[in-house]
Short mmCIF file of C-alpha atoms in Angstrom, two decimals:
data_model
loop_
_atom_site.label_atom_id
_atom_site.label_comp_id
_atom_site.label_asym_id
_atom_site.label_seq_id
_atom_site.Cartn_x
_atom_site.Cartn_y
_atom_site.Cartn_z
CA MET A 293 0.09 -0.22 0.03
CA ARG A 294 3.02 2.75 0.72
CA TRP A 295 4.08 1.24 -2.60
CA PHE A 296 1.24 2.61 -4.15
CA ALA A 297 0.89 5.61 -2.17
CA SER A 298 3.54 6.38 -3.84
CA LEU A 299 2.99 6.24 -7.66
CA CYS A 300 -0.43 8.64 -7.07
CA ALA A 301 2.10 11.17 -6.29
CA ILE A 302 4.57 9.98 -9.14
CA ALA A 303 1.13 10.14 -11.84
CA LEU A 304 0.37 14.00 -9.97
CA PHE A 305 4.41 15.38 -9.62
CA SER A 306 5.00 14.39 -14.08
CA ALA A 307 2.04 16.22 -13.99
CA VAL A 308 2.69 19.67 -13.19
CA ALA A 309 6.68 18.76 -14.01
CA SER A 310 7.44 21.40 -15.87
CA ALA A 311 9.95 24.17 -16.81
CA GLN A 312 10.78 24.39 -13.03
CA TYR A 313 10.68 20.56 -12.07
CA VAL A 314 12.82 18.78 -15.35
CA ALA A 315 14.80 15.68 -13.84
CA PRO A 316 13.68 12.79 -13.64
CA TYR A 317 10.91 12.55 -16.01
CA VAL A 318 10.76 13.06 -19.38
CA ASN A 319 7.96 14.84 -22.04
CA LEU A 320 6.01 12.08 -24.55
CA GLN A 321 5.00 13.75 -27.56
CA GLY A 322 2.84 12.87 -31.06
CA THR A 323 0.80 11.48 -32.32
CA LEU A 324 0.15 6.66 -31.87
CA THR A 325 -2.18 4.84 -34.63
CA ASN A 326 -4.22 2.15 -34.00
CA ALA A 327 -3.41 -1.42 -36.79
CA SER A 328 -5.71 0.85 -39.48
CA GLY A 329 -2.81 4.00 -39.57
CA LEU A 330 -6.37 5.31 -37.92
CA PRO A 331 -5.38 7.28 -34.70
CA ALA A 332 -6.20 5.44 -31.69
CA GLN A 333 -8.28 7.85 -30.34
CA ASN A 334 -9.22 9.39 -26.84
CA ALA A 335 -6.75 6.35 -25.38
CA THR A 336 -5.45 5.17 -22.59
CA LEU A 337 -1.46 5.03 -21.75
CA THR A 338 0.06 2.48 -19.28
CA PHE A 339 3.20 2.21 -18.63
CA ARG A 340 4.89 -0.28 -15.82
CA PRO A 341 8.33 -0.76 -15.29
CA ASN A 342 9.25 -4.43 -16.50
CA THR A 343 10.65 -4.25 -12.35
CA ILE A 344 9.62 -1.80 -9.79
CA PHE A 345 12.78 0.41 -9.46
CA PHE A 346 12.93 3.66 -7.66
CA VAL A 347 13.75 7.75 -8.15
CA ALA A 348 18.54 7.93 -7.78
CA GLY A 349 18.93 9.88 -4.47
CA THR A 350 14.87 9.64 -3.05
CA SER A 351 12.83 7.06 -1.88
CA THR A 352 10.32 6.82 -4.64
CA ILE A 353 9.06 3.84 -5.80
CA VAL A 354 7.77 3.46 -8.91
CA THR A 355 4.95 0.29 -9.79
CA SER A 356 3.43 2.89 -12.39
CA SER A 357 2.53 5.33 -14.40
CA GLN A 358 -0.66 6.38 -16.77
CA CYS A 359 -1.60 8.98 -19.78
CA ALA A 360 -4.09 9.30 -22.56
CA THR A 361 -4.29 10.32 -26.79
CA ASP A 362 -7.45 12.68 -27.03
CA ALA A 363 -9.45 12.65 -29.85
CA ASN A 364 -6.80 12.52 -33.35
CA GLY A 365 -4.38 10.15 -31.13
CA GLN A 366 -2.41 13.16 -29.97
CA VAL A 367 -0.63 12.42 -26.59
CA VAL A 368 -2.16 14.03 -24.06
CA GLY A 369 -1.47 13.60 -20.02
CA ILE A 370 -5.16 13.23 -19.37
CA GLY A 371 -7.72 12.22 -21.97
CA ASN A 372 -10.64 13.96 -22.30
CA PRO A 373 -13.57 13.01 -21.43
CA VAL A 374 -15.89 10.93 -23.83
CA SER A 375 -19.54 11.02 -21.24
CA GLY A 376 -20.98 14.14 -19.91
CA ALA A 377 -21.41 14.68 -16.50
CA ARG A 378 -24.82 13.58 -14.04
CA VAL A 379 -26.48 16.68 -13.97
CA SER A 380 -29.80 17.44 -12.19
CA PRO A 381 -31.99 20.25 -10.96
CA GLN A 382 -32.73 21.79 -7.33
CA TYR A 383 -35.67 23.84 -6.02
CA SER A 384 -34.16 25.84 -3.36
CA GLY A 385 -31.79 28.19 -4.45
CA VAL A 386 -32.16 32.06 -7.19
CA VAL A 387 -30.99 30.49 -10.18
CA PRO A 388 -33.31 31.72 -12.90
CA PRO A 389 -35.68 29.55 -14.72
CA GLY A 390 -34.71 28.33 -18.38
CA ASN A 391 -32.75 26.10 -20.13
CA TYR A 392 -29.40 25.78 -19.64
CA TYR A 393 -26.64 23.77 -21.16
CA ILE A 394 -23.39 21.86 -18.80
CA GLU A 395 -19.92 20.30 -19.90
CA PHE A 396 -16.80 20.84 -17.73
CA THR A 397 -12.98 20.21 -18.42
CA TRP A 398 -11.03 17.38 -16.08
CA TYR A 399 -7.59 19.95 -14.86
CA ASP A 400 -4.14 18.95 -13.24
CA GLN A 401 -2.05 20.23 -10.00
CA LEU A 402 -0.94 23.62 -12.77
CA GLY A 403 -4.38 23.57 -14.44
CA ASN A 404 -4.27 22.73 -17.32
CA GLN A 405 -7.35 21.16 -18.65
CA THR A 406 -8.51 19.20 -21.95
CA LEU A 407 -11.16 19.63 -24.28
CA PRO A 408 -14.36 19.98 -22.84
CA SER A 409 -17.21 16.72 -22.22
CA PRO A 410 -20.25 16.43 -24.18
CA GLU A 411 -23.05 18.78 -23.72
CA VAL A 412 -26.40 17.81 -21.61
CA ALA A 413 -28.88 20.11 -20.61
CA VAL A 414 -31.06 20.77 -17.94
CA GLN A 415 -34.20 22.44 -17.38
CA LEU A 416 -35.09 24.58 -14.39
CA THR A 417 -39.20 24.64 -14.33
CA ALA A 418 -39.23 27.70 -10.97
CA ALA A 419 -35.62 28.71 -9.28
CA GLY A 420 -33.38 27.16 -7.72
CA GLU A 421 -30.28 25.07 -8.10
CA ILE A 422 -28.28 22.84 -10.51
CA ASN A 423 -26.18 19.89 -9.44
CA ILE A 424 -23.48 18.42 -11.39
CA LEU A 425 -21.31 15.74 -10.42
CA PRO A 426 -18.55 13.45 -12.73
CA PRO A 427 -19.85 10.43 -15.16
CA VAL A 428 -19.95 7.29 -13.39
CA GLY A 429 -16.57 5.58 -12.22
CA SER A 430 -13.82 6.72 -11.19
CA GLY A 431 -11.69 9.80 -13.17
CA PRO A 432 -8.53 9.45 -14.47
CA PRO A 433 -5.45 9.30 -11.76
CA GLN A 434 -3.26 12.65 -12.97
CA ALA A 435 -6.52 14.75 -12.93
CA VAL A 436 -7.14 16.72 -9.45
CA GLY A 437 -10.71 17.67 -10.05
CA MET A 438 -13.08 18.84 -12.99
CA ASP A 439 -14.12 22.82 -14.19
CA VAL A 440 -17.50 23.19 -15.55
CA TYR A 441 -18.66 25.43 -17.34
CA ILE A 442 -22.70 26.73 -17.99
CA GLY A 443 -24.41 28.28 -20.77
CA THR A 444 -28.46 29.31 -21.91
CA THR A 445 -27.23 28.43 -25.60
CA PRO A 446 -26.20 25.33 -26.90
CA GLY A 447 -22.60 25.69 -27.39
CA GLY A 448 -22.59 29.50 -25.18
CA GLU A 449 -20.78 27.35 -21.39
CA THR A 450 -18.98 29.88 -19.71
CA TYR A 451 -16.60 28.79 -16.43
CA GLN A 452 -18.62 28.85 -13.35
CA GLY A 453 -16.04 26.59 -10.79
CA GLN A 454 -14.68 23.87 -10.54
CA THR A 455 -14.95 21.31 -8.06
CA THR A 456 -11.43 19.86 -6.19
CA SER A 457 -11.39 15.95 -5.82
CA LEU A 458 -13.05 13.22 -8.26
CA THR A 459 -15.84 12.39 -6.98
CA ALA A 460 -16.44 15.38 -5.25
CA GLN A 461 -20.58 17.18 -6.35
CA TYR A 462 -20.48 20.83 -8.43
CA THR A 463 -23.87 23.25 -7.35
CA GLN A 464 -24.59 25.74 -9.19
CA SER A 465 -26.23 27.76 -6.50
CA THR A 466 -26.02 31.30 -7.93
CA THR A 467 -27.41 32.58 -12.09
CA PRO A 468 -24.65 31.22 -14.11
CA THR A 469 -22.50 34.50 -14.86
CA THR A 470 -21.75 35.24 -18.69
CA THR A 471 -18.69 36.53 -18.64
CA GLY A 472 -16.60 33.33 -17.26
CA ALA A 473 -13.81 31.90 -20.06
CA THR A 474 -15.21 30.18 -22.34
CA VAL A 475 -14.19 26.21 -23.01
CA PRO A 476 -10.11 25.23 -23.88
CA VAL A 477 -9.94 24.08 -27.65
CA ARG A 478 -7.37 21.95 -27.35
CA ASN A 479 -5.98 19.43 -24.31
CA ASN A 480 -3.03 20.79 -22.78
CA THR A 481 -2.25 18.36 -19.93
CA PRO A 482 0.98 17.46 -20.62
CA CYS A 483 2.31 13.68 -20.12
CA ARG A 484 5.03 12.37 -18.45
CA VAL A 485 7.27 9.42 -17.22
CA ILE A 486 10.11 9.20 -15.12
CA ALA A 487 13.12 8.66 -16.72
CA ASN A 488 14.61 4.97 -17.64
CA ASP A 489 18.24 6.48 -16.74
CA ALA A 490 17.42 7.92 -13.45
CA ALA A 491 16.07 5.12 -11.59
CA TRP A 492 17.74 2.61 -9.58
CA PRO A 493 18.75 -0.69 -10.74
CA THR A 494 19.82 0.02 -14.28
CA GLY A 495 18.85 -1.03 -17.54
CA THR A 496 14.85 -1.31 -16.68
CA GLY A 497 12.16 -0.62 -19.12
CA TYR A 498 8.18 0.47 -19.76
CA ASN A 499 6.36 -2.27 -20.68
CA VAL A 500 3.97 0.00 -22.62
CA SER A 501 -0.70 -1.01 -22.93
CA LEU A 502 -2.25 1.11 -24.77
CA VAL A 503 -6.45 0.33 -24.80
CA ASP A 504 -9.00 2.29 -26.20
CA ALA A 505 -12.32 4.01 -24.86
CA SER A 506 -14.16 0.46 -25.30
CA GLY A 507 -11.71 -1.21 -22.67
CA ASN A 508 -9.35 -3.27 -25.61
CA THR A 509 -6.26 -3.07 -26.30
CA LEU A 510 -4.86 -1.76 -29.38
CA PHE A 511 -2.94 -3.78 -31.72
CA GLN A 512 0.96 -4.71 -31.26
CA TYR A 513 0.86 -4.12 -28.23
CA PRO A 514 1.54 -4.35 -25.26
CA GLN A 515 5.37 -3.21 -25.60
CA MET A 516 8.55 -2.74 -24.37
CA TRP A 517 9.79 0.88 -24.29
CA GLN A 518 12.68 2.92 -23.18
CA PHE A 519 13.13 6.91 -22.27
CA LEU A 520 16.97 7.71 -21.57
CA GLY A 521 17.89 11.49 -20.61
CA PRO A 522 15.89 12.98 -17.48
CA GLY A 523 14.42 16.18 -19.22
CA SER A 524 14.49 15.60 -22.94
CA THR A 525 10.84 15.43 -24.55
CA TYR A 526 9.98 11.83 -27.12
CA ASN A 527 7.85 13.02 -30.27
CA LEU A 528 6.24 9.14 -30.83
CA SER A 529 5.20 10.38 -34.55
CA ASN A 530 9.10 9.92 -35.40
CA GLY A 531 9.75 6.92 -33.76
CA ILE A 532 9.49 4.66 -30.87
CA PRO A 533 12.25 4.38 -28.35
CA TYR A 534 12.10 -0.26 -27.79
CA TYR A 535 13.35 -1.25 -25.28
CA ASN A 536 16.42 -4.04 -25.33
CA GLY A 537 18.70 -2.95 -22.39
CA GLN A 538 18.95 -5.29 -19.28
CA VAL A 539 18.24 -4.85 -15.67
CA THR A 540 21.49 -4.34 -13.40
CA TYR A 541 21.53 -5.18 -9.88
CA PRO A 542 22.35 -5.11 -7.28
CA VAL A 543 19.91 -1.70 -6.09
CA PRO A 544 22.36 0.28 -3.39
CA VAL A 545 21.17 1.56 -0.31
CA LEU A 546 22.38 5.30 -1.01
CA THR A 547 24.64 6.30 2.57
CA GLN A 548 23.76 9.75 1.89
CA PRO A 549 20.35 10.46 -0.23
CA THR A 550 19.53 13.69 -1.67
CA ASN A 551 17.81 15.91 0.49
CA HIS A 552 18.38 13.00 3.20
CA ASN A 553 15.21 11.23 1.13
CA MET A 554 13.97 8.09 2.90
CA GLN A 555 14.50 4.76 1.13
CA ALA A 556 13.64 1.67 1.15
CA VAL A 557 14.00 -1.86 1.73
CA ASN A 558 11.91 -3.69 0.15
CA GLY A 559 12.27 -7.33 2.17
CA PRO A 560 13.79 -8.69 5.51
CA LEU A 561 16.21 -7.03 6.60
CA SER A 562 18.98 -8.95 8.88
CA LEU A 563 22.09 -7.25 10.72
CA GLY A 564 23.73 -10.45 11.18
CA THR A 565 23.27 -14.71 10.94
CA PRO A 566 20.93 -16.32 13.40
CA GLY A 567 23.57 -18.76 15.61
CA GLY A 568 26.17 -16.68 14.31
CA VAL A 569 27.58 -12.48 14.55
CA MET A 570 24.83 -10.55 15.42
CA TYR A 571 24.92 -7.01 15.21
CA ASN A 572 23.84 -3.79 16.46
CA LEU A 573 21.39 -1.68 15.37
CA VAL A 574 23.17 2.09 16.38
CA ASN A 575 23.15 5.43 16.21
CA VAL A 576 19.12 5.95 15.56
CA ASN A 577 16.34 8.25 16.99
CA GLU A 578 13.72 8.20 17.69
CA VAL A 579 11.90 4.11 16.36
CA GLY A 580 8.75 4.34 14.11
CA VAL A 581 6.33 1.60 14.21
CA GLY A 582 3.46 1.90 11.32
CA THR A 583 4.86 5.37 11.63
CA TYR A 584 6.46 7.39 9.00
CA THR A 585 6.95 10.72 11.78
CA PRO A 586 7.88 8.86 15.28
CA ALA A 587 7.72 10.97 18.64
CA TRP A 588 9.10 8.78 20.75
CA GLY A 589 12.18 6.23 21.72
CA VAL A 590 9.80 3.88 20.31
CA ASP A 591 6.21 4.75 18.87
CA VAL A 592 4.00 1.77 17.60
CA GLU A 593 1.26 2.61 15.63
CA GLY A 594 -2.03 1.75 13.79
CA SER A 595 -5.56 -0.98 14.56
CA ALA A 596 -5.44 -3.94 16.44
CA LEU A 597 -3.10 -5.74 16.67
CA ALA A 598 -1.14 -4.41 14.01
CA GLY A 599 -0.57 -1.54 16.78
CA ALA A 600 0.39 -3.51 19.50
CA ILE A 601 3.56 -4.73 21.49
CA ASN A 602 4.46 -8.13 22.06
CA ALA A 603 6.68 -9.23 24.42
CA LYS A 604 7.56 -12.90 24.73
CA THR A 605 9.25 -13.11 27.98
CA GLY A 606 7.93 -9.34 29.68
CA TYR A 607 9.58 -6.36 30.41
CA LEU A 608 12.15 -5.08 33.02
CA VAL A 609 12.52 -1.09 34.86
CA ASN A 610 15.70 -0.45 34.92
CA GLY A 611 16.51 -3.93 33.75
CA SER A 612 15.15 -5.06 36.64
CA ALA A 613 12.44 -7.54 36.83
CA GLY A 614 11.10 -6.44 40.27
CA THR A 615 9.20 -8.98 42.60
CA SER A 616 6.85 -12.19 41.83
CA GLY A 617 3.65 -10.14 42.93
CA GLU A 618 4.12 -6.60 41.88
CA CYS A 619 2.53 -4.59 39.43
CA LEU A 620 4.01 -1.27 37.11
CA ALA A 621 2.89 2.13 39.11
CA SER A 622 2.92 5.75 37.29
CA ASP A 623 4.88 7.95 39.27
CA GLY A 624 3.49 10.95 37.21
CA SER A 625 5.33 10.39 34.45
CA TYR A 626 6.12 7.06 33.14
CA PHE A 627 3.83 4.08 34.61
CA ASP A 628 7.79 2.55 35.99
CA THR A 629 7.57 1.73 39.51
CA PRO A 630 7.09 -1.38 40.86
CA VAL A 631 4.20 -2.32 44.08
CA SER A 632 2.61 -4.80 45.09
CA CYS A 633 -0.82 -5.67 43.51
CA VAL A 634 -2.31 -7.13 46.37
CA THR A 635 -1.16 -5.28 49.93
CA SER A 636 0.03 -2.04 48.25
CA HIS A 637 -0.87 0.43 50.10
CA GLN A 638 -2.45 2.99 46.67
CA SER A 639 -5.97 3.65 46.96
CA LEU A 640 -8.00 2.19 43.24
CA TYR A 641 -8.65 4.90 41.64
CA TYR A 642 -10.67 5.69 38.27
CA GLN A 643 -9.80 7.66 35.21
CA THR A 644 -13.47 9.60 34.99
CA VAL A 645 -13.66 12.11 31.87
CA ASN A 646 -15.22 15.62 30.73
CA ALA A 647 -18.92 16.18 28.96
CA ASN A 648 -16.22 16.65 26.04
CA GLY A 649 -13.66 13.83 26.36
CA THR A 650 -11.24 15.88 28.47
CA ALA A 651 -9.12 13.41 31.37
CA GLU A 652 -10.18 14.58 34.63
CA THR A 653 -8.80 14.52 37.73
CA GLN A 654 -8.09 10.33 39.45
CA ARG A 655 -11.01 10.00 41.78
CA SER A 656 -11.51 7.05 44.39
CA ALA A 657 -14.94 6.83 44.27
CA LEU A 658 -17.03 6.13 41.48
CA ASN A 659 -19.83 7.79 41.57
CA PHE A 660 -23.36 6.66 39.91
CA GLY A 661 -26.76 9.00 39.34
CA SER A 662 -30.19 8.88 40.38
CA ALA A 663 -30.86 7.77 37.14
CA PHE A 664 -28.91 3.85 37.76
CA ALA A 665 -28.78 1.36 40.49
CA LEU A 666 -25.95 -0.87 41.22
CA THR A 667 -25.78 -3.90 42.79
CA ASP A 668 -23.60 -6.52 43.96
CA SER A 669 -23.03 -9.44 41.08
CA ALA A 670 -23.00 -13.06 41.31
CA SER A 671 -19.54 -13.32 40.59
CA PRO A 672 -17.24 -11.06 43.21
CA SER A 673 -15.27 -9.94 40.87
CA GLU A 674 -18.46 -7.82 38.81
CA THR A 675 -20.90 -5.32 40.16
CA THR A 676 -24.04 -4.85 37.82
CA VAL A 677 -25.11 -2.08 37.05
CA ASN A 678 -28.01 -1.43 35.17
CA LEU A 679 -31.27 1.61 35.23
CA ALA A 680 -33.27 2.53 38.26
CA SER A 681 -36.76 1.96 38.14
CA THR A 682 -39.21 4.52 37.04
CA GLY A 683 -42.25 3.07 38.59
CA VAL A 684 -44.06 3.37 34.90
CA THR A 685 -45.49 -0.13 33.78
CA ALA A 686 -44.22 -2.29 31.41
CA GLY A 687 -47.00 -3.53 28.44
CA THR A 688 -48.71 -1.86 25.57
CA TYR A 689 -50.80 1.02 25.37
CA ASP A 690 -52.81 2.39 22.72
CA ASN A 691 -52.89 5.69 21.70
CA ALA A 692 -50.38 6.36 24.32
CA ASN A 693 -49.65 9.51 26.15
CA VAL A 694 -46.31 9.83 26.74
CA THR A 695 -44.14 11.57 29.43
CA VAL A 696 -40.06 11.78 28.96
CA GLY A 697 -37.82 13.49 31.90
CA ALA A 698 -34.43 15.46 30.88
CA ASP A 699 -32.09 12.04 30.52
CA GLY A 700 -34.71 10.86 28.15
CA ARG A 701 -36.31 7.69 30.32
CA VAL A 702 -40.15 7.36 30.56
CA THR A 703 -41.55 8.14 33.25
CA SER A 704 -45.10 7.51 33.11
CA ILE A 705 -47.69 6.44 30.17
CA ALA A 706 -51.33 6.19 30.00
CA THR A 707 -53.72 4.83 27.05
CA GLY A 708 -55.42 8.18 25.57
CA ALA A 709 -57.68 8.34 23.28
CA VAL A 710 -58.57 7.25 19.45
CA GLN A 711 -57.98 10.78 17.11
CA THR A 712 -60.46 11.00 14.27
CA GLY A 713 -61.00 13.55 11.81
CA VAL A 714 -64.08 14.54 9.00
CA TRP A 715 -64.44 14.93 5.95
CA GLU A 716 -65.82 16.38 3.67
CA SER A 717 -65.80 16.11 -0.07
CA VAL A 718 -67.03 19.25 -2.62
CA LEU A 719 -67.31 19.10 -7.00
CA ALA A 720 -66.53 22.85 -7.69
CA THR A 721 -67.58 24.29 -11.89
CA GLY A 722 -68.85 27.33 -13.13
CA PRO A 723 -67.01 30.68 -11.65
CA GLU A 724 -65.10 28.39 -9.59
CA ILE A 725 -63.03 27.21 -11.54
CA CYS A 726 -60.05 29.62 -13.85
CA THR A 727 -59.01 29.93 -16.71
CA THR A 728 -55.02 30.66 -17.19
CA GLY A 729 -53.30 32.31 -19.52
CA THR A 730 -52.08 31.44 -22.81
CA ASN A 731 -47.60 31.59 -21.00
CA ALA A 732 -46.42 28.58 -19.71
CA TYR A 733 -47.01 28.48 -16.70
CA GLU A 734 -49.21 31.13 -15.87
CA THR A 735 -51.59 30.63 -13.09
CA CYS A 736 -55.35 32.36 -12.03
CA THR A 737 -57.71 31.84 -9.02
CA GLY A 738 -61.45 30.88 -9.00
CA THR A 739 -64.00 34.57 -9.03
CA THR A 740 -66.31 32.64 -6.67
CA PRO A 741 -65.16 30.58 -3.41
CA VAL A 742 -65.45 26.81 -3.74
CA THR A 743 -68.52 26.51 -0.35
CA TRP A 744 -68.34 22.42 2.13
CA PRO A 745 -71.52 21.85 1.67
CA THR A 746 -70.92 21.91 6.04
CA ALA A 747 -68.59 23.87 7.18
CA PHE A 748 -65.43 23.48 9.33
CA ALA A 749 -64.47 23.89 12.77
CA ASP A 750 -62.07 26.34 11.45
CA SER A 751 -59.41 26.14 8.48
CA ASN A 752 -56.78 23.94 9.94
CA TYR A 753 -58.03 21.18 7.18
CA ALA A 754 -56.23 19.56 4.57
CA VAL A 755 -57.75 19.91 1.08
CA THR A 756 -56.54 17.45 -1.73
CA CYS A 757 -58.02 18.50 -5.60
CA SER A 758 -58.28 16.67 -8.91
CA GLY A 759 -59.93 18.03 -12.04
CA VAL A 760 -62.90 16.29 -13.72
CA GLY A 761 -63.76 15.67 -17.08
CA PRO A 762 -63.26 17.88 -20.59
CA MET A 763 -60.23 19.94 -19.99
CA THR A 764 -58.10 22.19 -21.97
CA GLY A 765 -54.26 22.43 -23.04
CA THR A 766 -52.07 21.00 -19.65
CA VAL A 767 -52.77 21.89 -16.23
CA THR A 768 -49.65 21.15 -14.12
CA GLY A 769 -50.94 22.53 -10.80
CA ILE A 770 -54.29 22.27 -9.04
CA TRP A 771 -53.99 24.21 -4.54
CA ALA A 772 -56.04 25.73 -2.80
CA THR A 773 -55.91 29.40 -1.10
CA SER A 774 -57.52 31.91 1.44
CA LYS A 775 -59.51 28.88 3.30
CA THR A 776 -62.06 29.76 5.89
CA ALA A 777 -64.46 27.44 7.60
CA THR A 778 -66.33 27.68 5.43
CA GLY A 779 -64.24 26.79 1.77
CA PHE A 780 -61.57 28.38 0.26
CA THR A 781 -60.03 29.63 -3.25
CA LEU A 782 -59.48 27.35 -6.18
CA ASN A 783 -55.87 28.20 -8.79
CA LEU A 784 -54.49 26.43 -11.61
CA GLN A 785 -51.41 27.05 -13.69
CA ASN A 786 -50.75 26.53 -16.76
CA GLY A 787 -48.00 23.54 -18.05
CA ASP A 788 -47.95 24.44 -22.18
CA SER A 789 -44.36 25.39 -22.57
CA ASN A 790 -45.25 26.59 -25.88
CA GLY A 791 -47.23 29.34 -24.20
CA ALA A 792 -49.89 29.09 -26.79
CA VAL A 793 -53.08 27.39 -25.02
CA ALA A 794 -54.90 29.13 -22.24
CA SER A 795 -55.85 25.74 -19.55
CA THR A 796 -58.64 25.02 -17.13
CA PHE A 797 -60.90 21.92 -16.48
CA ALA A 798 -64.34 22.10 -17.28
CA GLU A 799 -64.54 20.35 -13.32
CA VAL A 800 -62.44 19.63 -10.37
CA ASP A 801 -62.97 17.82 -7.79
CA CYS A 802 -61.89 18.40 -3.85
CA PHE A 803 -61.55 16.75 -0.54
CA GLY A 804 -60.88 18.70 2.38
CA HIS A 805 -60.07 16.48 6.07
CA HIS A 806 -60.12 17.96 9.62
CA ASN A 807 -59.01 15.86 12.57
#
């Protein structure tokens, strides 16, 4: 896993290594073709060394790196997105209603971008916001995130913002700006690979695979390539640098690595031979097990067994094994004071914590609030702590009336009365129903209120209405306003998006329910 983490760092940094950092990378350019001589479009180019190697003078381990080709077969650092973004409207914002068009590009650590993705359209029927996610599946490992472009006309997208990961959602919650940059016209992400002669062991090469957008390995691949001369540029259109080298071992552990960089030993490290001469490990500051940044003489970090210390024969304190029956106690600085486990005059202390989790001063007694009952267990080594009884009778209650104390416990409960409701229905016709305008989403209000056959006790009732009989145009909304105990006003909304037809119903059935 540590090698994989180092690889990810290499893949990212190779995309940003420009003039200010040339070594140990080479730059790849040119066009790759398939077996028919046509450009290898939107393909993935993967470089895996024929043996794992590390950059000389550093602890950077190289296991693989990746580039791509664009729609013209040009070698680039990040392939163009071939699928559109996942877009969904949300109606809880201030973006005006209307039609919007969305594209995105992948970008690297220096802001270099790919070409835009396929365009995706979305419609807001009311004010809201637009949520944008990258396509399903993992994004290219060389990318940092996506730049988002939005417009109100096809092909008129401008830059609005970006995400900082390959899976994060971008939300357009304000009116899209029209002054942002337009989508790029070429993919300018660079393809860089670590030079073989910048690494140990010497003579390594790369197993190169070329896979198209459908996952098919292209003809004549995989191949073996070799790149020599850190800082140089290879134009693959002029020829492929085929590998003819030979790997040379051993890989040295450097006595003075550049900038004191970390080095890795990828296997057991022996300081002698069992039964023979054994050597000491000297001049060590802190030793870290499971951590790169030890803070103690021996610092062990991890989870479960990976973070445990196993002493097969026990511990010594200042070279002493103590006496039989002694335990280790703390003197306030370390657990290093041997005391009798049975006859020690020291009291038993309990560690308590504050509500925010910080440790309190150790106390000699462990107290419980009135919400707990403390009883002796049948076992002489245990004490049982249970919730104290509140006197509530256990059982099942219908339509229960429950009282809960400040500590969250039920303090009283009783069976309550069944709640019933009142239903009313009415048919709205004539002037109670209105006719909308001809523009999309216009609304209208009835000229005469709808009256219930029998009045409710008050206006706190629910109303549900549905159209009955012939309908003109498209009605997308029916709702009640101005409710009183005796009636309400009916409202309709025109949903005809071409704005040419007025909408109405011949009749509307409404039901009211009051608890």
